[in-house]
PDB file of C-alpha atoms in Angstrom:
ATOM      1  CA  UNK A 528      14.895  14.376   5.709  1.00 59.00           C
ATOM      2  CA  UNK A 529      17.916  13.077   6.694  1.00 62.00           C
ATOM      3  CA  UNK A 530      20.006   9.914   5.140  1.00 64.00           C
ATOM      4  CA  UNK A 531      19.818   7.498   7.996  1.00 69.00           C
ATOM      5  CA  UNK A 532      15.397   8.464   8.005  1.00 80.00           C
ATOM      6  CA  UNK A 533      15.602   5.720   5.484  1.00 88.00           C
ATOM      7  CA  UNK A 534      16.503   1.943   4.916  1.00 89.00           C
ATOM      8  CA  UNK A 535      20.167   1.766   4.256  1.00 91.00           C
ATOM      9  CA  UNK A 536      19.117  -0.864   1.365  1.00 93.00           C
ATOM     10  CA  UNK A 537      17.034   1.590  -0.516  1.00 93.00           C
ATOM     11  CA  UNK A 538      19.608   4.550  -0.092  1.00 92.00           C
ATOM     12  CA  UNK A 539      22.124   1.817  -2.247  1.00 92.00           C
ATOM     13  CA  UNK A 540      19.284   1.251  -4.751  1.00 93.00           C
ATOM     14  CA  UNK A 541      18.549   4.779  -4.918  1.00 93.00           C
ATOM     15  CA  UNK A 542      21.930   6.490  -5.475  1.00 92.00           C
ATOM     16  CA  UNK A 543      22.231   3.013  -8.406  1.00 92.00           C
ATOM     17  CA  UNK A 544      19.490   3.665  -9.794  1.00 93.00           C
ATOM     18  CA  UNK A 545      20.943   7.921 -10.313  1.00 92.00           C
ATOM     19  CA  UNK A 546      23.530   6.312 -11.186  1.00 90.00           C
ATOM     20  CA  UNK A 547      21.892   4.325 -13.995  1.00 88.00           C
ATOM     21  CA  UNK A 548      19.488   6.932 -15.305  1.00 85.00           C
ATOM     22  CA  UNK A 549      16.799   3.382 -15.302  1.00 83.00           C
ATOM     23  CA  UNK A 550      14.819   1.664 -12.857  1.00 83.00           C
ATOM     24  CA  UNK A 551      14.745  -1.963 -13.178  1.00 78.00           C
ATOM     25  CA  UNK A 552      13.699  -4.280 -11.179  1.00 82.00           C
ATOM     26  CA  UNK A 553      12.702  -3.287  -7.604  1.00 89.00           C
ATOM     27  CA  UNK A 554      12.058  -5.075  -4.485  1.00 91.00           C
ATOM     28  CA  UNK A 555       8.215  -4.077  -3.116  1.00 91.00           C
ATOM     29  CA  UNK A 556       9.634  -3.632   0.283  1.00 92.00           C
ATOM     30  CA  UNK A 557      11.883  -0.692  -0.721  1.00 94.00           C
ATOM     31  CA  UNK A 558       9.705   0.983  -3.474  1.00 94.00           C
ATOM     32  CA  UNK A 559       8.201   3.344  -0.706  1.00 95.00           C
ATOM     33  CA  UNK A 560      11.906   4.581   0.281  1.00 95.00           C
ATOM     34  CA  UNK A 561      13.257   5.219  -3.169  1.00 95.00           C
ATOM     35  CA  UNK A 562       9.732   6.751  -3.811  1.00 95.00           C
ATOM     36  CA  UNK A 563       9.806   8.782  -1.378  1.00 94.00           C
ATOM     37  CA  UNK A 564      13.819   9.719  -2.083  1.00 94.00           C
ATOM     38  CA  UNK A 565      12.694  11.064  -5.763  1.00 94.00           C
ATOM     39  CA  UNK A 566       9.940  12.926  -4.638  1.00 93.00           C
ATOM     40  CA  UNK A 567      11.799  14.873  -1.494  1.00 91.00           C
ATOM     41  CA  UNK A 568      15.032  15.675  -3.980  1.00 92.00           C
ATOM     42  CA  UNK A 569      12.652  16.314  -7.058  1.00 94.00           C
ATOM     43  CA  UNK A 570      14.174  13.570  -9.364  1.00 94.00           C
ATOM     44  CA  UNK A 571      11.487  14.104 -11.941  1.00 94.00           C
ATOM     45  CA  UNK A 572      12.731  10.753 -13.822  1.00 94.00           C
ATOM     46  CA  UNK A 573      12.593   8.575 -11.055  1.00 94.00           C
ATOM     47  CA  UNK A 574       9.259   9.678  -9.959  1.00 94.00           C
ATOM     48  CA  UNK A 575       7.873   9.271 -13.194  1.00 94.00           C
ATOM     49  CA  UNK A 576       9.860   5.404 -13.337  1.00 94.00           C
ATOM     50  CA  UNK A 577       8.481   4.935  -9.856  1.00 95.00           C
ATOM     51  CA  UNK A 578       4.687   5.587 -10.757  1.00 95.00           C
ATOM     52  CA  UNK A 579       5.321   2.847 -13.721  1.00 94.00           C
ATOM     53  CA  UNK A 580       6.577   0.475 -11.677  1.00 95.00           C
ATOM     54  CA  UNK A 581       3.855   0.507  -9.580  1.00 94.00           C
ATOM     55  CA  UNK A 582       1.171   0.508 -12.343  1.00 95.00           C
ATOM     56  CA  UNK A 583       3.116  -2.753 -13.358  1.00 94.00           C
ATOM     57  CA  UNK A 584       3.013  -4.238 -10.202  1.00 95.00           C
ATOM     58  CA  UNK A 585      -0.519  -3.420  -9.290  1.00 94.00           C
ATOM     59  CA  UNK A 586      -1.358  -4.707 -13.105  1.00 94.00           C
ATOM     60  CA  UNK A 587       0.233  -8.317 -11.942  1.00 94.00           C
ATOM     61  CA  UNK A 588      -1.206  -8.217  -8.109  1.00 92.00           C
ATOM     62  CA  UNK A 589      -3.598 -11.444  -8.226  1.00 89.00           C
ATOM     63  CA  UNK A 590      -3.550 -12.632  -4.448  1.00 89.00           C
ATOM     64  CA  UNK A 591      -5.398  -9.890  -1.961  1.00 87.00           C
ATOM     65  CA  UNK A 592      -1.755  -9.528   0.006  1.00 90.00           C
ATOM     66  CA  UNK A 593      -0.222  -8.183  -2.636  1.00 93.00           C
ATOM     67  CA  UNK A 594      -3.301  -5.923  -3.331  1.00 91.00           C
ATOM     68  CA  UNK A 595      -3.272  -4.954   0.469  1.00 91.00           C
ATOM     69  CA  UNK A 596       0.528  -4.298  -0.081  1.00 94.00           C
ATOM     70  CA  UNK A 597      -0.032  -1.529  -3.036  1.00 95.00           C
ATOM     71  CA  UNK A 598      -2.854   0.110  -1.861  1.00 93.00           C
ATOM     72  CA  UNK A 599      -1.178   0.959   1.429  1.00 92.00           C
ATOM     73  CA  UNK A 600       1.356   2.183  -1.073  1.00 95.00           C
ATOM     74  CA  UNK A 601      -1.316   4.435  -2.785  1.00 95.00           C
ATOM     75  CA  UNK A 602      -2.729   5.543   0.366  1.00 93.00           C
ATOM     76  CA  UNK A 603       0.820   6.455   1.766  1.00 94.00           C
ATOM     77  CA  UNK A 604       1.521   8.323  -1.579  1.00 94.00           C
ATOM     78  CA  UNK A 605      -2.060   9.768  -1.056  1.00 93.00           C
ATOM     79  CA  UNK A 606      -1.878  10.763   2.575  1.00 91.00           C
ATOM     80  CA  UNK A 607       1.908  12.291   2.324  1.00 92.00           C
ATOM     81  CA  UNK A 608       2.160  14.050  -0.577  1.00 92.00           C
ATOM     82  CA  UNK A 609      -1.149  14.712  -1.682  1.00 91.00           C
ATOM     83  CA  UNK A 610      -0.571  12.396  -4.815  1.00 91.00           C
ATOM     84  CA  UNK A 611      -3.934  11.238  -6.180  1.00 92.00           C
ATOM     85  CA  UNK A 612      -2.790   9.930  -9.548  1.00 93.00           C
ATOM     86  CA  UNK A 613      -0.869   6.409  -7.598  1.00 94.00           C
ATOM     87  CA  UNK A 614      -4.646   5.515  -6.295  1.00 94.00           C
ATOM     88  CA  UNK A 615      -6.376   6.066  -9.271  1.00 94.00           C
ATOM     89  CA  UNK A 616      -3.796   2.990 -10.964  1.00 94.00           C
ATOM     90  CA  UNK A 617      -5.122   1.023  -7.976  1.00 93.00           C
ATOM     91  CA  UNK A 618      -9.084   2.312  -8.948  1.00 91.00           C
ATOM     92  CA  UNK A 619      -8.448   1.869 -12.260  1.00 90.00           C
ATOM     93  CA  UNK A 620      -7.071  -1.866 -12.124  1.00 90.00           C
ATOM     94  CA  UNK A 621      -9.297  -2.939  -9.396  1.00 86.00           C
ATOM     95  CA  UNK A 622     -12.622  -0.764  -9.414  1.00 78.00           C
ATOM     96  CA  UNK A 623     -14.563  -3.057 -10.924  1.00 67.00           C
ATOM     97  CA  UNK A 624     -13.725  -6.007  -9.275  1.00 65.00           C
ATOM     98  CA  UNK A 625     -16.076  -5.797  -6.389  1.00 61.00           C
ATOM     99  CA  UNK A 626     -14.008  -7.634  -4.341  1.00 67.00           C
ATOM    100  CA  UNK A 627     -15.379  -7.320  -0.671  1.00 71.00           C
ATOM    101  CA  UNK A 628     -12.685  -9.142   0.932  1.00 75.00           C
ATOM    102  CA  UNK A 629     -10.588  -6.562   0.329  1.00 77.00           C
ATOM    103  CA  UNK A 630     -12.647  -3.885   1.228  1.00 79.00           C
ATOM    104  CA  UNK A 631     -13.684  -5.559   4.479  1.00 78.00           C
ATOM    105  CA  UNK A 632      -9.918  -5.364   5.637  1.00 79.00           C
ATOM    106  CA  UNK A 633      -9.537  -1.828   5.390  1.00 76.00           C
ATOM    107  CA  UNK A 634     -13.398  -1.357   6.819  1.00 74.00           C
ATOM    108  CA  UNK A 635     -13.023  -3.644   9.815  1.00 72.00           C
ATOM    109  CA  UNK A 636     -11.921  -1.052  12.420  1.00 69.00           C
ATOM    110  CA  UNK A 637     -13.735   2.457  11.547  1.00 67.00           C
ATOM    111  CA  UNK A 638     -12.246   4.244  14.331  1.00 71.00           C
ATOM    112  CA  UNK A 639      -8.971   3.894  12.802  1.00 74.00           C
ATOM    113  CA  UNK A 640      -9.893   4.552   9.001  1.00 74.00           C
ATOM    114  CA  UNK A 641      -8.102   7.375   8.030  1.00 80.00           C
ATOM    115  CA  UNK A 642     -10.312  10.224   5.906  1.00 77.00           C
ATOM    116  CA  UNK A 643      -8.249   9.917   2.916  1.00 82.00           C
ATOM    117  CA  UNK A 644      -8.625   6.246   1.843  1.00 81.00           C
ATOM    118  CA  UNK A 645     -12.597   6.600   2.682  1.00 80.00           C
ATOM    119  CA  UNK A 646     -13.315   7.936  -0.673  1.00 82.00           C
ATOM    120  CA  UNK A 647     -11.166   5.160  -2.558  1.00 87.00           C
ATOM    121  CA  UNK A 648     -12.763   2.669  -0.701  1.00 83.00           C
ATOM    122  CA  UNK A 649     -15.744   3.649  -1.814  1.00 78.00           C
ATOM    123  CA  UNK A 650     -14.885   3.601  -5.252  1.00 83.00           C
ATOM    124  CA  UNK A 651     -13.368   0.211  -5.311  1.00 82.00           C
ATOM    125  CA  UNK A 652     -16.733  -1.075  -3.902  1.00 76.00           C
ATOM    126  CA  UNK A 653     -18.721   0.774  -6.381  1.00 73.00           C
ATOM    127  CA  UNK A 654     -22.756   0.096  -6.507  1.00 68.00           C
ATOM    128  CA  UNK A 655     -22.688  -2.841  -3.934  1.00 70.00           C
ATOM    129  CA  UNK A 656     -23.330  -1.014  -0.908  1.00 73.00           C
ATOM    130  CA  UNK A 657     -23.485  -3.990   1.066  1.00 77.00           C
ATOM    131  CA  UNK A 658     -20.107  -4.374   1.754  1.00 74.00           C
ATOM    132  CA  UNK A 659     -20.222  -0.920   3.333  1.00 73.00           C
ATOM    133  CA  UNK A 660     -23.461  -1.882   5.428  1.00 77.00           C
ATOM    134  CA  UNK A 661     -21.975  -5.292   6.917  1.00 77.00           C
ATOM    135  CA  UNK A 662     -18.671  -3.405   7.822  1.00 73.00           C
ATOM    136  CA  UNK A 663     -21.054  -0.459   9.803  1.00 74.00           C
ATOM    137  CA  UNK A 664     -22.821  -2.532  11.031  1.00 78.00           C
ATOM    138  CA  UNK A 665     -20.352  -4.602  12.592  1.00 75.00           C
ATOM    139  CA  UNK A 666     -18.555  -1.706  14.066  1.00 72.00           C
ATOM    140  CA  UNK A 667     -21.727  -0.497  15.459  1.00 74.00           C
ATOM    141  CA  UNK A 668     -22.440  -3.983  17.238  1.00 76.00           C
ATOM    142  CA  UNK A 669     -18.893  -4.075  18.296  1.00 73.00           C
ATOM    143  CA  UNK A 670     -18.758  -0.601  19.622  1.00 69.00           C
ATOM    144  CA  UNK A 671     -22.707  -0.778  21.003  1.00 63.00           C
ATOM    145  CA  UNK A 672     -21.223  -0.913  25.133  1.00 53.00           C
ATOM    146  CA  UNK A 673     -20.494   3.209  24.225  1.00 49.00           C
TER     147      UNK A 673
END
């Protein structure tokens, strides 16, 4: 990776926050630059900072946007470097909620669904299955000229 791969802003948030040893406040927009900046240079700290700021923010995520907005987060962290632990704050926060709205976004278009967030999916949506049915079912009307 190369400097100018990411957003100028987060390079000046990420070389302040070496500077600073701390991470404080962070906006969501650069998180997954300076995330990915400590985890390509190995800044142990900073990973371990970035993983807590996320738990906090997926703690305080009340509106589905902002859920949308951290699980692509978790999936991105998932899908890139293999990192399960980021998706199982998401799980962990939301598993029980049962929230089918949510589940519906990311189930909408199966031919895009990427084999890596299937299994979270799944376990946000625990027992009710029918969330899983009316999004198949859906795709299969949708896709039944094939």
């Amino acid at each position: 990776h190369d400097v100018s791969d990411f957003d100028p802003d987060a390079v000046r948030v990420f070389l302040t926050l070496l500077d600073d040893k701390k991470m404080e406040e962070l906006e969501p927009r650069l998180f997954r630059d300076v995330n990915k900046m400590s985890v390509v240079l190995e800044v142990e700290w900073l990973q371990e900072d970035c993983k807590k700021f996320m738990g906090e923010k997926i703690a305080r995520a009340e509106d589905i946007e902002t859920q949308i907005f951290w699980f692509e987060e978790c999936s991105f962290v998932l899908k890139k470097f293999g990192r399960k632990d980021y998706m199982k704050l998401f799980i962990n926060q939301f598993g029980s909620s049962d929230d089918s709205d949510f589940i519906e976004k990311f189930l909408s278009d199966f031919e895009s669904l990427e084999a890596e967030i299937i299994h979270p999916l799944l376990q946000l949506g625990g027992s009710n299955s029918d969330v899983f049915l009316k999004a198949l079912g859906k795709n299969i009307a949708r896709n039944s000229h094939l």
